[in-house]
mmCIF file of N, CA and C in Angstrom:
data_model
loop_
_atom_site.group_PDB
_atom_site.id
_atom_site.type_symbol
_atom_site.label_atom_id
_atom_site.label_comp_id
_atom_site.label_asym_id
_atom_site.label_seq_id
_atom_site.Cartn_x
_atom_site.Cartn_y
_atom_site.Cartn_z
ATOM 1 N N PRO A 1 104.053 8.568 60.354
ATOM 2 C CA PRO A 1 104.216 9.878 61.019
ATOM 3 C C PRO A 1 104.623 9.486 62.273
ATOM 4 N N VAL A 2 105.431 10.240 62.653
ATOM 5 C CA VAL A 2 106.679 9.825 64.242
ATOM 6 C C VAL A 2 105.945 9.811 65.249
ATOM 7 N N ASP A 3 106.918 9.880 65.916
ATOM 8 C CA ASP A 3 105.570 9.428 67.050
ATOM 9 C C ASP A 3 106.511 10.570 68.636
ATOM 10 N N CYS A 4 106.380 11.956 68.068
ATOM 11 C CA CYS A 4 106.627 13.328 68.122
ATOM 12 C C CYS A 4 105.989 14.130 69.132
ATOM 13 N N ILE A 5 104.920 13.896 69.636
ATOM 14 C CA ILE A 5 103.874 14.273 70.133
ATOM 15 C C ILE A 5 103.640 13.563 71.760
ATOM 16 N N TYR A 6 104.322 14.478 72.944
ATOM 17 C CA TYR A 6 104.271 13.375 74.618
ATOM 18 C C TYR A 6 103.688 14.765 75.049
ATOM 19 N N GLU A 7 102.849 13.909 76.387
ATOM 20 C CA GLU A 7 102.215 14.377 76.977
ATOM 21 C C GLU A 7 102.511 14.768 78.546
ATOM 22 N N GLY A 8 102.435 16.052 78.775
ATOM 23 C CA GLY A 8 102.159 16.854 80.378
ATOM 24 C C GLY A 8 100.886 16.430 80.713
ATOM 25 N N PRO A 9 101.443 17.835 81.652
ATOM 26 C CA PRO A 9 99.424 16.845 82.694
ATOM 27 C C PRO A 9 98.639 17.771 82.287
ATOM 28 N N ARG A 10 99.185 19.071 80.971
ATOM 29 C CA ARG A 10 97.890 20.116 80.940
ATOM 30 C C ARG A 10 97.935 20.245 79.437
ATOM 31 N N MET A 11 99.086 19.863 78.956
ATOM 32 C CA MET A 11 99.291 20.207 77.237
ATOM 33 C C MET A 11 99.803 18.813 76.515
ATOM 34 N N LEU A 12 100.078 19.232 75.590
ATOM 35 C CA LEU A 12 101.317 18.618 74.542
ATOM 36 C C LEU A 12 102.236 19.020 74.006
ATOM 37 N N TYR A 13 103.194 17.531 74.022
ATOM 38 C CA TYR A 13 104.136 18.739 73.582
ATOM 39 C C TYR A 13 104.770 17.917 72.020
ATOM 40 N N ILE A 14 105.026 18.967 70.986
ATOM 41 C CA ILE A 14 105.419 18.491 69.898
ATOM 42 C C ILE A 14 107.359 18.558 70.199
ATOM 43 N N HIS A 15 108.015 17.207 69.996
ATOM 44 C CA HIS A 15 109.922 17.452 70.124
ATOM 45 C C HIS A 15 110.258 17.961 69.188
ATOM 46 N N PRO A 16 110.652 19.341 68.676
ATOM 47 C CA PRO A 16 110.617 19.931 67.516
ATOM 48 C C PRO A 16 112.114 19.135 66.729
ATOM 49 N N ASP A 17 113.161 18.630 67.413
ATOM 50 C CA ASP A 17 113.456 17.980 66.425
ATOM 51 C C ASP A 17 113.230 16.067 66.462
ATOM 52 N N GLU A 18 112.308 16.027 66.513
ATOM 53 C CA GLU A 18 112.048 15.012 66.022
ATOM 54 C C GLU A 18 110.485 14.703 65.233
ATOM 55 N N CYS A 19 109.762 15.511 65.105
ATOM 56 C CA CYS A 19 108.874 16.109 64.073
ATOM 57 C C CYS A 19 109.514 16.233 62.769
ATOM 58 N N VAL A 20 108.950 15.433 62.169
ATOM 59 C CA VAL A 20 109.376 15.226 60.576
ATOM 60 C C VAL A 20 108.682 16.119 59.472
ATOM 61 N N ASP A 21 107.744 17.700 60.246
ATOM 62 C CA ASP A 21 107.081 18.236 59.344
ATOM 63 C C ASP A 21 105.800 17.142 58.672
ATOM 64 N N CYS A 22 105.793 16.088 58.983
ATOM 65 C CA CYS A 22 104.891 15.232 58.193
ATOM 66 C C CYS A 22 103.060 16.044 58.005
ATOM 67 N N GLY A 23 103.192 16.844 58.966
ATOM 68 C CA GLY A 23 101.593 17.551 58.852
ATOM 69 C C GLY A 23 100.493 16.691 59.514
ATOM 70 N N ALA A 24 100.551 15.274 59.525
ATOM 71 C CA ALA A 24 99.335 13.577 59.916
ATOM 72 C C ALA A 24 99.119 14.478 61.291
ATOM 73 N N CYS A 25 99.806 15.245 61.632
ATOM 74 C CA CYS A 25 99.119 15.733 63.574
ATOM 75 C C CYS A 25 98.059 16.912 63.070
ATOM 76 N N GLU A 26 98.426 17.968 62.136
ATOM 77 C CA GLU A 26 97.650 18.831 62.089
ATOM 78 C C GLU A 26 96.168 19.362 61.701
ATOM 79 N N PRO A 27 94.964 18.074 60.993
ATOM 80 C CA PRO A 27 94.027 17.552 60.694
ATOM 81 C C PRO A 27 93.291 17.230 61.539
ATOM 82 N N VAL A 28 93.884 16.619 62.781
ATOM 83 C CA VAL A 28 93.112 15.998 63.610
ATOM 84 C C VAL A 28 93.272 16.293 64.769
ATOM 85 N N CYS A 29 94.181 17.583 64.947
ATOM 86 C CA CYS A 29 94.140 18.618 66.602
ATOM 87 C C CYS A 29 92.455 18.784 66.584
ATOM 88 N N PRO A 30 92.524 18.183 67.845
ATOM 89 C CA PRO A 30 91.216 18.663 68.433
ATOM 90 C C PRO A 30 90.475 19.509 68.944
ATOM 91 N N VAL A 31 91.806 20.357 68.465
ATOM 92 C CA VAL A 31 91.890 22.072 68.788
ATOM 93 C C VAL A 31 92.438 22.761 67.665
ATOM 94 N N THR A 32 92.817 22.340 67.505
ATOM 95 C CA THR A 32 93.174 22.952 65.816
ATOM 96 C C THR A 32 94.563 23.560 66.515
ATOM 97 N N ALA A 33 94.997 23.529 67.277
ATOM 98 C CA ALA A 33 95.864 24.420 67.639
ATOM 99 C C ALA A 33 97.988 23.483 67.200
ATOM 100 N N ILE A 34 98.267 22.641 66.205
ATOM 101 C CA ILE A 34 99.071 22.788 65.515
ATOM 102 C C ILE A 34 99.184 23.073 63.758
ATOM 103 N N PHE A 35 100.574 24.185 63.742
ATOM 104 C CA PHE A 35 100.518 24.609 62.803
ATOM 105 C C PHE A 35 102.112 24.331 61.979
ATOM 106 N N TYR A 36 102.115 24.182 61.145
ATOM 107 C CA TYR A 36 103.885 24.460 60.843
ATOM 108 C C TYR A 36 104.603 25.210 61.040
ATOM 109 N N GLU A 37 105.844 25.408 61.040
ATOM 110 C CA GLU A 37 106.139 26.623 62.285
ATOM 111 C C GLU A 37 106.500 27.809 61.081
ATOM 112 N N ASP A 38 106.113 28.194 59.956
ATOM 113 C CA ASP A 38 106.195 29.320 59.351
ATOM 114 C C ASP A 38 104.875 29.494 59.647
ATOM 115 N N ASP A 39 103.983 28.934 59.844
ATOM 116 C CA ASP A 39 102.411 29.331 59.712
ATOM 117 C C ASP A 39 101.668 29.287 61.291
ATOM 118 N N VAL A 40 102.385 29.957 62.363
ATOM 119 C CA VAL A 40 101.770 29.955 63.609
ATOM 120 C C VAL A 40 101.562 31.106 64.289
ATOM 121 N N PRO A 41 100.521 31.364 64.030
ATOM 122 C CA PRO A 41 99.608 32.103 64.456
ATOM 123 C C PRO A 41 100.087 33.852 65.510
ATOM 124 N N ALA A 42 100.807 34.939 65.150
ATOM 125 C CA ALA A 42 101.738 35.783 65.728
ATOM 126 C C ALA A 42 101.651 35.766 67.077
ATOM 127 N N GLU A 43 100.273 35.437 67.953
ATOM 128 C CA GLU A 43 100.009 35.571 69.166
ATOM 129 C C GLU A 43 99.844 34.137 69.914
ATOM 130 N N TRP A 44 101.001 33.174 69.159
ATOM 131 C CA TRP A 44 100.630 31.871 69.599
ATOM 132 C C TRP A 44 102.111 31.917 69.579
ATOM 133 N N LYS A 45 103.117 32.397 68.540
ATOM 134 C CA LYS A 45 104.917 32.106 68.506
ATOM 135 C C LYS A 45 105.271 31.540 69.715
ATOM 136 N N GLN A 46 105.046 32.759 71.118
ATOM 137 C CA GLN A 46 105.189 31.894 71.973
ATOM 138 C C GLN A 46 105.806 30.420 72.817
ATOM 139 N N PHE A 47 104.806 29.103 71.265
ATOM 140 C CA PHE A 47 104.835 27.479 71.780
ATOM 141 C C PHE A 47 105.670 26.882 71.380
ATOM 142 N N ASN A 48 105.965 27.861 69.454
ATOM 143 C CA ASN A 48 107.159 27.264 69.543
ATOM 144 C C ASN A 48 108.444 27.527 70.253
ATOM 145 N N ALA A 49 109.526 28.394 71.776
ATOM 146 C CA ALA A 49 110.005 28.475 72.416
ATOM 147 C C ALA A 49 109.577 27.125 73.415
ATOM 148 N N ILE A 50 108.159 27.055 74.050
ATOM 149 C CA ILE A 50 107.843 26.641 75.067
ATOM 150 C C ILE A 50 107.811 25.020 74.908
ATOM 151 N N ASN A 51 107.378 24.747 73.879
ATOM 152 C CA ASN A 51 107.463 23.197 72.906
ATOM 153 C C ASN A 51 109.032 23.080 73.054
ATOM 154 N N ALA A 52 110.384 23.478 72.846
ATOM 155 C CA ALA A 52 111.071 22.856 72.736
ATOM 156 C C ALA A 52 112.136 23.046 73.913
ATOM 157 N N GLU A 53 111.301 24.591 74.677
ATOM 158 C CA GLU A 53 111.951 24.535 76.116
ATOM 159 C C GLU A 53 111.626 23.276 77.342
ATOM 160 N N TRP A 54 110.536 23.257 76.971
ATOM 161 C CA TRP A 54 110.021 21.303 77.926
ATOM 162 C C TRP A 54 110.610 20.572 77.858
ATOM 163 N N PHE A 55 111.313 20.380 76.573
ATOM 164 C CA PHE A 55 112.646 18.521 76.703
ATOM 165 C C PHE A 55 113.468 19.031 77.176
ATOM 166 N N SER A 56 113.955 20.355 77.989
ATOM 167 C CA SER A 56 114.958 20.649 78.644
ATOM 168 C C SER A 56 115.425 19.426 79.969
ATOM 169 N N ASP A 57 116.469 19.083 80.467
ATOM 170 C CA ASP A 57 116.579 18.257 81.752
ATOM 171 C C ASP A 57 115.744 18.987 83.063
ATOM 172 N N GLU A 58 116.275 20.626 82.867
ATOM 173 C CA GLU A 58 115.606 21.873 83.759
ATOM 174 C C GLU A 58 114.470 22.015 83.968
ATOM 175 N N ILE A 59 113.274 21.280 82.789
ATOM 176 C CA ILE A 59 112.228 21.643 83.067
ATOM 177 C C ILE A 59 110.710 19.626 82.934
ATOM 178 N N SER A 60 111.625 19.276 81.974
ATOM 179 C CA SER A 60 110.589 17.701 81.816
ATOM 180 C C SER A 60 112.017 17.386 82.338
ATOM 181 N N GLY A 61 112.954 17.028 81.627
ATOM 182 C CA GLY A 61 114.146 15.774 81.556
ATOM 183 C C GLY A 61 113.468 14.487 81.078
ATOM 184 N N VAL A 62 113.030 14.926 79.163
ATOM 185 C CA VAL A 62 112.206 14.263 78.598
ATOM 186 C C VAL A 62 113.431 13.949 77.798
ATOM 187 N N GLY A 63 114.280 15.185 77.946
ATOM 188 C CA GLY A 63 115.325 15.173 76.555
ATOM 189 C C GLY A 63 114.736 14.435 75.284
ATOM 190 N N SER A 64 115.158 13.741 74.551
ATOM 191 C CA SER A 64 115.157 12.912 72.738
ATOM 192 C C SER A 64 115.652 11.615 72.954
ATOM 193 N N PRO A 65 114.083 10.796 73.745
ATOM 194 C CA PRO A 65 113.997 9.554 74.169
ATOM 195 C C PRO A 65 113.698 8.675 72.674
ATOM 196 N N GLY A 66 113.516 9.433 71.642
ATOM 197 C CA GLY A 66 112.561 9.241 70.139
ATOM 198 C C GLY A 66 111.640 8.383 70.070
ATOM 199 N N GLY A 67 111.003 9.389 71.134
ATOM 200 C CA GLY A 67 109.190 8.308 70.755
ATOM 201 C C GLY A 67 108.612 8.364 72.179
ATOM 202 N N ALA A 68 107.449 8.564 72.037
ATOM 203 C CA ALA A 68 106.633 9.241 73.163
ATOM 204 C C ALA A 68 105.986 7.822 73.302
ATOM 205 N N ALA A 69 106.094 7.076 73.394
ATOM 206 C CA ALA A 69 105.332 5.788 73.666
ATOM 207 C C ALA A 69 106.597 5.500 74.740
ATOM 208 N N GLN A 70 108.199 4.974 74.614
ATOM 209 C CA GLN A 70 108.894 4.866 75.358
ATOM 210 C C GLN A 70 108.834 5.601 76.473
ATOM 211 N N VAL A 71 108.048 6.530 76.610
ATOM 212 C CA VAL A 71 107.692 7.802 77.628
ATOM 213 C C VAL A 71 106.489 8.046 78.837
ATOM 214 N N GLY A 72 105.588 7.601 78.320
ATOM 215 C CA GLY A 72 104.302 7.842 78.921
ATOM 216 C C GLY A 72 104.192 9.417 79.754
ATOM 217 N N PRO A 73 102.881 9.614 79.313
ATOM 218 C CA PRO A 73 102.782 10.641 80.467
ATOM 219 C C PRO A 73 104.123 12.043 81.395
ATOM 220 N N ALA A 74 103.742 12.131 81.021
ATOM 221 C CA ALA A 74 105.167 13.539 82.217
ATOM 222 C C ALA A 74 104.414 13.966 82.969
ATOM 223 N N SER A 75 104.574 14.266 83.986
ATOM 224 C CA SER A 75 104.760 14.971 84.951
ATOM 225 C C SER A 75 104.113 16.197 85.503
ATOM 226 N N LYS A 76 105.073 16.896 84.670
ATOM 227 C CA LYS A 76 105.085 18.298 85.252
ATOM 228 C C LYS A 76 105.027 18.780 84.217
ATOM 229 N N ASP A 77 104.378 20.230 83.706
ATOM 230 C CA ASP A 77 104.231 20.252 82.863
ATOM 231 C C ASP A 77 105.812 21.863 82.169
ATOM 232 N N HIS A 78 105.581 22.865 81.376
ATOM 233 C CA HIS A 78 106.472 24.012 81.510
ATOM 234 C C HIS A 78 105.637 24.788 82.282
ATOM 235 N N PRO A 79 106.744 25.708 83.146
ATOM 236 C CA PRO A 79 106.613 26.536 84.328
ATOM 237 C C PRO A 79 105.662 27.546 83.712
ATOM 238 N N VAL A 80 105.501 28.191 82.152
ATOM 239 C CA VAL A 80 104.199 28.785 81.658
ATOM 240 C C VAL A 80 102.908 27.971 81.378
ATOM 241 N N VAL A 81 102.678 27.182 81.130
ATOM 242 C CA VAL A 81 101.933 26.331 81.292
ATOM 243 C C VAL A 81 101.001 25.835 82.767
ATOM 244 N N GLU A 82 102.232 25.314 82.913
ATOM 245 C CA GLU A 82 101.723 25.864 84.640
ATOM 246 C C GLU A 82 101.285 26.860 85.906
ATOM 247 N N ALA A 83 101.299 28.017 84.828
ATOM 248 C CA ALA A 83 100.847 29.041 85.856
ATOM 249 C C ALA A 83 99.400 29.099 85.099
ATOM 250 N N TRP A 84 98.860 28.820 84.720
ATOM 251 C CA TRP A 84 97.322 29.202 84.020
ATOM 252 C C TRP A 84 96.308 28.763 84.938
ATOM 253 N N SER A 85 95.731 29.643 85.328
ATOM 254 C CA SER A 85 94.610 28.858 85.958
ATOM 255 C C SER A 85 93.901 27.638 85.700
ATOM 256 N N SER A 86 93.468 27.106 86.448
ATOM 257 C CA SER A 86 92.351 25.698 85.827
ATOM 258 C C SER A 86 90.907 26.675 85.061
ATOM 259 N N PRO A 87 91.117 25.591 84.150
ATOM 260 C CA PRO A 87 89.853 25.738 83.712
ATOM 261 C C PRO A 87 88.481 25.689 84.411
#
């Protein structure tokens, strides 16, 4: 599997251009939140855009580094995630 899952303060983000759809992350996700793009439940479809937008310069500045290990945890989440109340 590729190193395409990046860490924000409150959420992990899958880089849509680095993911090779191998499916290795799906069965090990502790909160059952990973799906193939066509299988995402309707109520979670917004997360496809949230994941893609998070990598932009305007939000996280992460871009496409070619692997999360090279970047480490990011200091901010997507604005939608930041707006959630704390658990």
